[in-house]
Short mmCIF file of C-alpha atoms in Angstrom, two decimals:
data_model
loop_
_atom_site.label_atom_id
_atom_site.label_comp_id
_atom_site.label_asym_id
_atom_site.label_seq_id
_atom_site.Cartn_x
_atom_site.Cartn_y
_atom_site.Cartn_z
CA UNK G 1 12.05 -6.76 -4.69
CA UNK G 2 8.66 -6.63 -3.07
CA UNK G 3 10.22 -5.05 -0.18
CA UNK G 4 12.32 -2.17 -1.98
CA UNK G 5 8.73 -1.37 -4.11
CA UNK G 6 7.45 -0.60 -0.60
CA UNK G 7 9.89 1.35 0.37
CA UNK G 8 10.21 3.40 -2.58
CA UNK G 9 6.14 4.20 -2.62
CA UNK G 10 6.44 4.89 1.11
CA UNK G 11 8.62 7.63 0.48
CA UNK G 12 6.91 9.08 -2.88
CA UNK G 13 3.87 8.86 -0.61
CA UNK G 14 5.18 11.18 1.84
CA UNK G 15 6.77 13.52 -0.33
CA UNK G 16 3.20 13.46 -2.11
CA UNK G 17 1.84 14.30 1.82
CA UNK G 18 3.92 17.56 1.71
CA UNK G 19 3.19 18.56 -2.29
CA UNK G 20 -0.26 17.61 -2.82
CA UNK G 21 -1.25 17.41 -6.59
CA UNK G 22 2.45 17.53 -7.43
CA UNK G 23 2.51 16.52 -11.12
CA UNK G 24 5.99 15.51 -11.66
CA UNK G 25 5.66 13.41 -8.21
CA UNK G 26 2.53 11.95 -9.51
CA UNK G 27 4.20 11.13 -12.52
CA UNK G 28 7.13 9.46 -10.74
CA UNK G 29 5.24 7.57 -8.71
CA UNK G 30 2.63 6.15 -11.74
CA UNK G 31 6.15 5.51 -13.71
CA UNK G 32 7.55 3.12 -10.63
CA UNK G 33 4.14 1.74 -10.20
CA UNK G 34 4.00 0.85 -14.08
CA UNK G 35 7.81 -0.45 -13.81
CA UNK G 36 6.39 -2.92 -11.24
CA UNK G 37 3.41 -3.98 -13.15
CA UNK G 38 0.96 -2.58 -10.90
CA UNK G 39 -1.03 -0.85 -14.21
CA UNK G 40 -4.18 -0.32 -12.68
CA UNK G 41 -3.03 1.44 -9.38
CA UNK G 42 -0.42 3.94 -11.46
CA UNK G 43 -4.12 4.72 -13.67
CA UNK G 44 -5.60 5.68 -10.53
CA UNK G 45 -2.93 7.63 -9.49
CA UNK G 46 -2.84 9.66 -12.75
CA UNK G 47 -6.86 10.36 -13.24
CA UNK G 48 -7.13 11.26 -9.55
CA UNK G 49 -10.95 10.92 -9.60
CA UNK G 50 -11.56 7.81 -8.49
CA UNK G 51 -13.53 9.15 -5.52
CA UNK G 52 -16.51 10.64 -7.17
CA UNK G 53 -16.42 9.37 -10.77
CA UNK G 54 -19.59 7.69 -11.88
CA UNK G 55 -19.30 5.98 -15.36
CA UNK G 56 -22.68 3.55 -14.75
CA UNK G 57 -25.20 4.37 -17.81
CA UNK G 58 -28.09 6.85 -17.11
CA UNK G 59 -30.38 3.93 -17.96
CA UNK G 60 -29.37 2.19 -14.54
CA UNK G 61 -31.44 2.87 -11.11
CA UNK G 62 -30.13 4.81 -8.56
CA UNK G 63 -29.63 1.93 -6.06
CA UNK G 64 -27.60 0.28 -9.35
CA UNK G 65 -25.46 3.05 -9.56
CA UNK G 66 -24.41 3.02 -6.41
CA UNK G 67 -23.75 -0.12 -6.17
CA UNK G 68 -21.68 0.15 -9.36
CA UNK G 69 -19.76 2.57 -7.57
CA UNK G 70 -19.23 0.58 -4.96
CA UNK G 71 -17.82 -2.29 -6.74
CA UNK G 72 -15.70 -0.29 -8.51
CA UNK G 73 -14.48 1.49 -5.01
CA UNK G 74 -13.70 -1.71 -3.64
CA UNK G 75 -11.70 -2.63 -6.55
CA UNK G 76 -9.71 0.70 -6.50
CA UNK G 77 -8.69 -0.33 -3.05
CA UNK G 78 -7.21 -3.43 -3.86
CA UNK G 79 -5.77 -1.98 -6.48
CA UNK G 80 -4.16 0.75 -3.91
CA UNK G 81 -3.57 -1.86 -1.59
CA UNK G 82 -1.38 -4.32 -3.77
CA UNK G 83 0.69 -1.48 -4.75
CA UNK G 84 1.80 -0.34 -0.68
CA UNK G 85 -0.47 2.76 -1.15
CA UNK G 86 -2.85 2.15 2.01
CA UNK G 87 -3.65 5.59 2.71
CA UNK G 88 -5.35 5.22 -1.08
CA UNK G 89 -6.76 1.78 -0.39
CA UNK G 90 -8.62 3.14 3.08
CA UNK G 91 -10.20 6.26 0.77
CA UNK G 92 -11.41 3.74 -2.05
CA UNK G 93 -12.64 0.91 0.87
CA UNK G 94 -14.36 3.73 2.57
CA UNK G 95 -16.03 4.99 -0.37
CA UNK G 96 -17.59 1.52 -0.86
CA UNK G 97 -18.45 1.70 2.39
CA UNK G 98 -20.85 4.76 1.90
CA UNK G 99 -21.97 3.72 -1.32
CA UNK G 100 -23.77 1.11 0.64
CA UNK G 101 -21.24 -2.14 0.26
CA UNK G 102 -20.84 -4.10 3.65
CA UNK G 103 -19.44 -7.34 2.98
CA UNK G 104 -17.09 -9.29 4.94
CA UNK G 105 -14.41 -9.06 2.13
CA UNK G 106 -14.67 -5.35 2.80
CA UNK G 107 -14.27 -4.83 6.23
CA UNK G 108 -11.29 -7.56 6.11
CA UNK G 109 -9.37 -5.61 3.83
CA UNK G 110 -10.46 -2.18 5.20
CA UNK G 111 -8.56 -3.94 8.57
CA UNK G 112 -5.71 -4.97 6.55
CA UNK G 113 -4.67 -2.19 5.31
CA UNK G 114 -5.58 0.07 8.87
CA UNK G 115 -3.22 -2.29 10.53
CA UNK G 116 -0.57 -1.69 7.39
CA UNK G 117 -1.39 2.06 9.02
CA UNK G 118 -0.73 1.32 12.22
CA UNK G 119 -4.04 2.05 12.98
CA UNK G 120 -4.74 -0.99 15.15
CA UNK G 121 -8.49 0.42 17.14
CA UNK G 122 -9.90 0.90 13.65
CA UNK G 123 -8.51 -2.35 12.26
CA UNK G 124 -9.65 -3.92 15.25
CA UNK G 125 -13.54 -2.11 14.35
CA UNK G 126 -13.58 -3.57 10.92
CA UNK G 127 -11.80 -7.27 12.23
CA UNK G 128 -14.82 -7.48 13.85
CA UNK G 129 -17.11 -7.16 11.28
CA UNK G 130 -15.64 -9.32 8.85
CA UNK G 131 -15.97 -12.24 11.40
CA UNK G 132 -19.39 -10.91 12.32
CA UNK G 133 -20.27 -11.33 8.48
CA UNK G 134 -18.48 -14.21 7.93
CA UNK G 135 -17.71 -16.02 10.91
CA UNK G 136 -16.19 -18.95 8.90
CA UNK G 137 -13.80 -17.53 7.72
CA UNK G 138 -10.09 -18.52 8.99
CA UNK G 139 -7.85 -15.43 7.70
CA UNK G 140 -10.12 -13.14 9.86
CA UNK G 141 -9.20 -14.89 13.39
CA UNK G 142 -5.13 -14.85 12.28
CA UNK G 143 -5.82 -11.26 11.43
CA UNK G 144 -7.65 -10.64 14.58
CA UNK G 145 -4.85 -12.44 16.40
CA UNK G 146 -2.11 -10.14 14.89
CA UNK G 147 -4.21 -6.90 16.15
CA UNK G 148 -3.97 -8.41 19.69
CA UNK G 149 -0.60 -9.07 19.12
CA UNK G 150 0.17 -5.31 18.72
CA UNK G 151 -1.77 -4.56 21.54
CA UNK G 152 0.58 -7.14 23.63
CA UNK G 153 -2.70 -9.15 24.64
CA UNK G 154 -1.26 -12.64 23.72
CA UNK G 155 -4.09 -14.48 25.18
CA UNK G 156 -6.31 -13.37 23.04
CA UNK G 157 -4.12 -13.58 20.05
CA UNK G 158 -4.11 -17.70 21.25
CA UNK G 159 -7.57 -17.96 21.18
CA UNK G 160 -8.06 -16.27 17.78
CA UNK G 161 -5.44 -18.72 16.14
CA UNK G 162 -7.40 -21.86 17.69
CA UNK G 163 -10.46 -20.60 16.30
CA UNK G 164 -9.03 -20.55 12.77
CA UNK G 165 -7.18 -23.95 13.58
CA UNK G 166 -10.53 -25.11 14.59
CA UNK G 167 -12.04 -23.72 11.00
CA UNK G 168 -9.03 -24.75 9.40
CA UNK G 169 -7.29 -28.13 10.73
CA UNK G 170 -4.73 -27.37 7.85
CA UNK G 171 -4.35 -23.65 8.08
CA UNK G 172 -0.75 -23.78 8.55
CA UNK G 173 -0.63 -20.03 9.04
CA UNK G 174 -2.29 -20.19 12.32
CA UNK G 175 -0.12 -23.00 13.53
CA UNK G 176 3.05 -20.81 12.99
CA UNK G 177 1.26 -17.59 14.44
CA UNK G 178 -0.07 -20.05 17.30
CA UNK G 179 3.73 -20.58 18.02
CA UNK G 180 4.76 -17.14 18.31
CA UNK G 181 2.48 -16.18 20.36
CA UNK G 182 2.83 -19.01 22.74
CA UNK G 183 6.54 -18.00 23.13
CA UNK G 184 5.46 -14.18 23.84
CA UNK G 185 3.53 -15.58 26.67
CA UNK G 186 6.21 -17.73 27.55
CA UNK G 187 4.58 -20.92 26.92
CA UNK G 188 7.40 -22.81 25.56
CA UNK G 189 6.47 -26.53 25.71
CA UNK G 190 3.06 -25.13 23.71
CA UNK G 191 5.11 -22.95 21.63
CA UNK G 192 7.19 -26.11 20.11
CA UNK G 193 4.18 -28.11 19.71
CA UNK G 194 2.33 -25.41 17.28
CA UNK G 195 5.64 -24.81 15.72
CA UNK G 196 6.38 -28.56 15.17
CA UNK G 197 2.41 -28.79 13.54
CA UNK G 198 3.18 -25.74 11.33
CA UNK G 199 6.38 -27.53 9.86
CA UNK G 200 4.35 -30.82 9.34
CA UNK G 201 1.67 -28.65 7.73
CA UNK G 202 4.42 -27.77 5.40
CA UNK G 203 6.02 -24.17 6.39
CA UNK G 204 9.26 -24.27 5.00
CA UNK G 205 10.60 -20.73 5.81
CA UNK G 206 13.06 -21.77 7.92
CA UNK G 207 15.55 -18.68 7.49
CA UNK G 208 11.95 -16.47 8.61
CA UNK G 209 12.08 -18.76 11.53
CA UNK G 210 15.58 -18.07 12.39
CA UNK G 211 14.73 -14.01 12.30
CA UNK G 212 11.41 -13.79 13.80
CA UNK G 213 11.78 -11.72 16.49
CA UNK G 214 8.37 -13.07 18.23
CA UNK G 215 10.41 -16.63 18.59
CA UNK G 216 13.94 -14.77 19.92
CA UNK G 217 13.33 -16.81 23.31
CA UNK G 218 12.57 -19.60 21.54
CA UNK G 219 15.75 -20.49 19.33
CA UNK G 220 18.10 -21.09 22.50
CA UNK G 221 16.23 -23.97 23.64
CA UNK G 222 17.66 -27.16 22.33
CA UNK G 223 14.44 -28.39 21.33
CA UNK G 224 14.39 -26.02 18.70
CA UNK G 225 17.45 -26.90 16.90
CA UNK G 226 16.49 -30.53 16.89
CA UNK G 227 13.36 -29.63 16.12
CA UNK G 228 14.68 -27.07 12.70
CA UNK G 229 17.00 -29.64 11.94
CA UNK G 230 14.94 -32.71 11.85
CA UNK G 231 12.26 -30.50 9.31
CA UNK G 232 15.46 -29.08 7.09
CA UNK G 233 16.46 -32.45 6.78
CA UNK G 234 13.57 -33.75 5.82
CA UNK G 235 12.46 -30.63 2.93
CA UNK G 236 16.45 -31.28 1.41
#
């Protein structure tokens, strides 16, 4: 379901792209964004002001104002971003970002939703300077390793997973990204290992497993089988 909502705002977006400030497009795209309970990002989509509204009371200071706006930026791009509309959710992080916001939560989701885009150098940028604000923080390094990953620098991907393993002794996520990347280097002995620690941390997707396309050289070794098998057994 989560999948065909993506697909369906992908292509509103794009039609939106080509009729800016279309109406009835607008309109179909807050309906299907309603349909799928995302309320507040269909609002957005209808006012269309997000950018430069400003409804903090006169009473407030400057510096309070903007950092009103910035909170409510940053919660306009979540918003955008949990409804597939990332071109929206870079705008709204963006604007936080000049209204003077510069968390780590910010920059981590400004690199989310660049790599959503594609846009790996800027996701990289912002990767960065969530860890350099937070350096404790485990989903940065597997997000950092998944922007080397697209750049095909697997080494680097490695070490980013160890560091959240190394944050995170249970961070199962990292164990499973650990494994793909060890089999895109062609480290298969290591590749098994992380994948065997990710199963014992309790991943259970075994069908993923069995699609991934970073673990295609993977599955024909016999060790993997036994290895699926033995963890499928044990989750029945």
């Amino acid at each position: 379901m989560q999948n065909e909502l993506k697909i369906q705002v992908a292509e509103l977006r794009r039609r939106l792209q080509q009729s800016p400030g279309d109406a009835s497009l607008l309109g179909e795209l807050s309906d299907l964004l309603l349909g799928a309970g995302k309320i507040a990002a269909a609002m957005n989509i209808l006012e269309r002001n997000w950018v430069n509204g400003d409804s903090a009371p006169a009473s407030v200071s400057a510096s309070e104002r903007g950092e009103e706006r910035a909170r409510r930026a940053f919660e306009q791009g979540l918003d955008f971003a949990d409804a597939y509309l990332y071109e929206e959710a870079v705008s709204a992080f963006e604007n936080a970002l000049r209204e003077g916001m510069d968390s780590f939560e910010l920059h981590y989701c400004l690199a989310g939703v660049c790599k959503s885009l594609d846009d790996i150098a800027r996701a990289m940028t912002h990767c960065r300077k969530a860890i350099d604000c937070n350096p404790a923080f485990p989903p940065a390094f597997i997000l950092l390793g998944g922007l080397y990953r697209e750049k095909a620098r697997y080494s680097e991907s490695i070490q980013a997973c160890k560091k959240a393993i190394l944050l995170d002794p249970d961070c199962v996520t990292a164990y499973y990204d650990l494994a793909c990347y060890y089999t895109l280097s062609g480290e298969y002995e290591k590749a098994l290992a992380a994948l065997e620690m990710a199963l014992c941390k309790g991943f259970s997707d075994f069908d993923w497993i069995q699609r991934d396309v970073d673990l295609q050289t993977l599955r024909p070794r016999p060790e993997f089988e036994l290895l699926l098998k033995t963890y499928r057994s044990s989750a029945a």
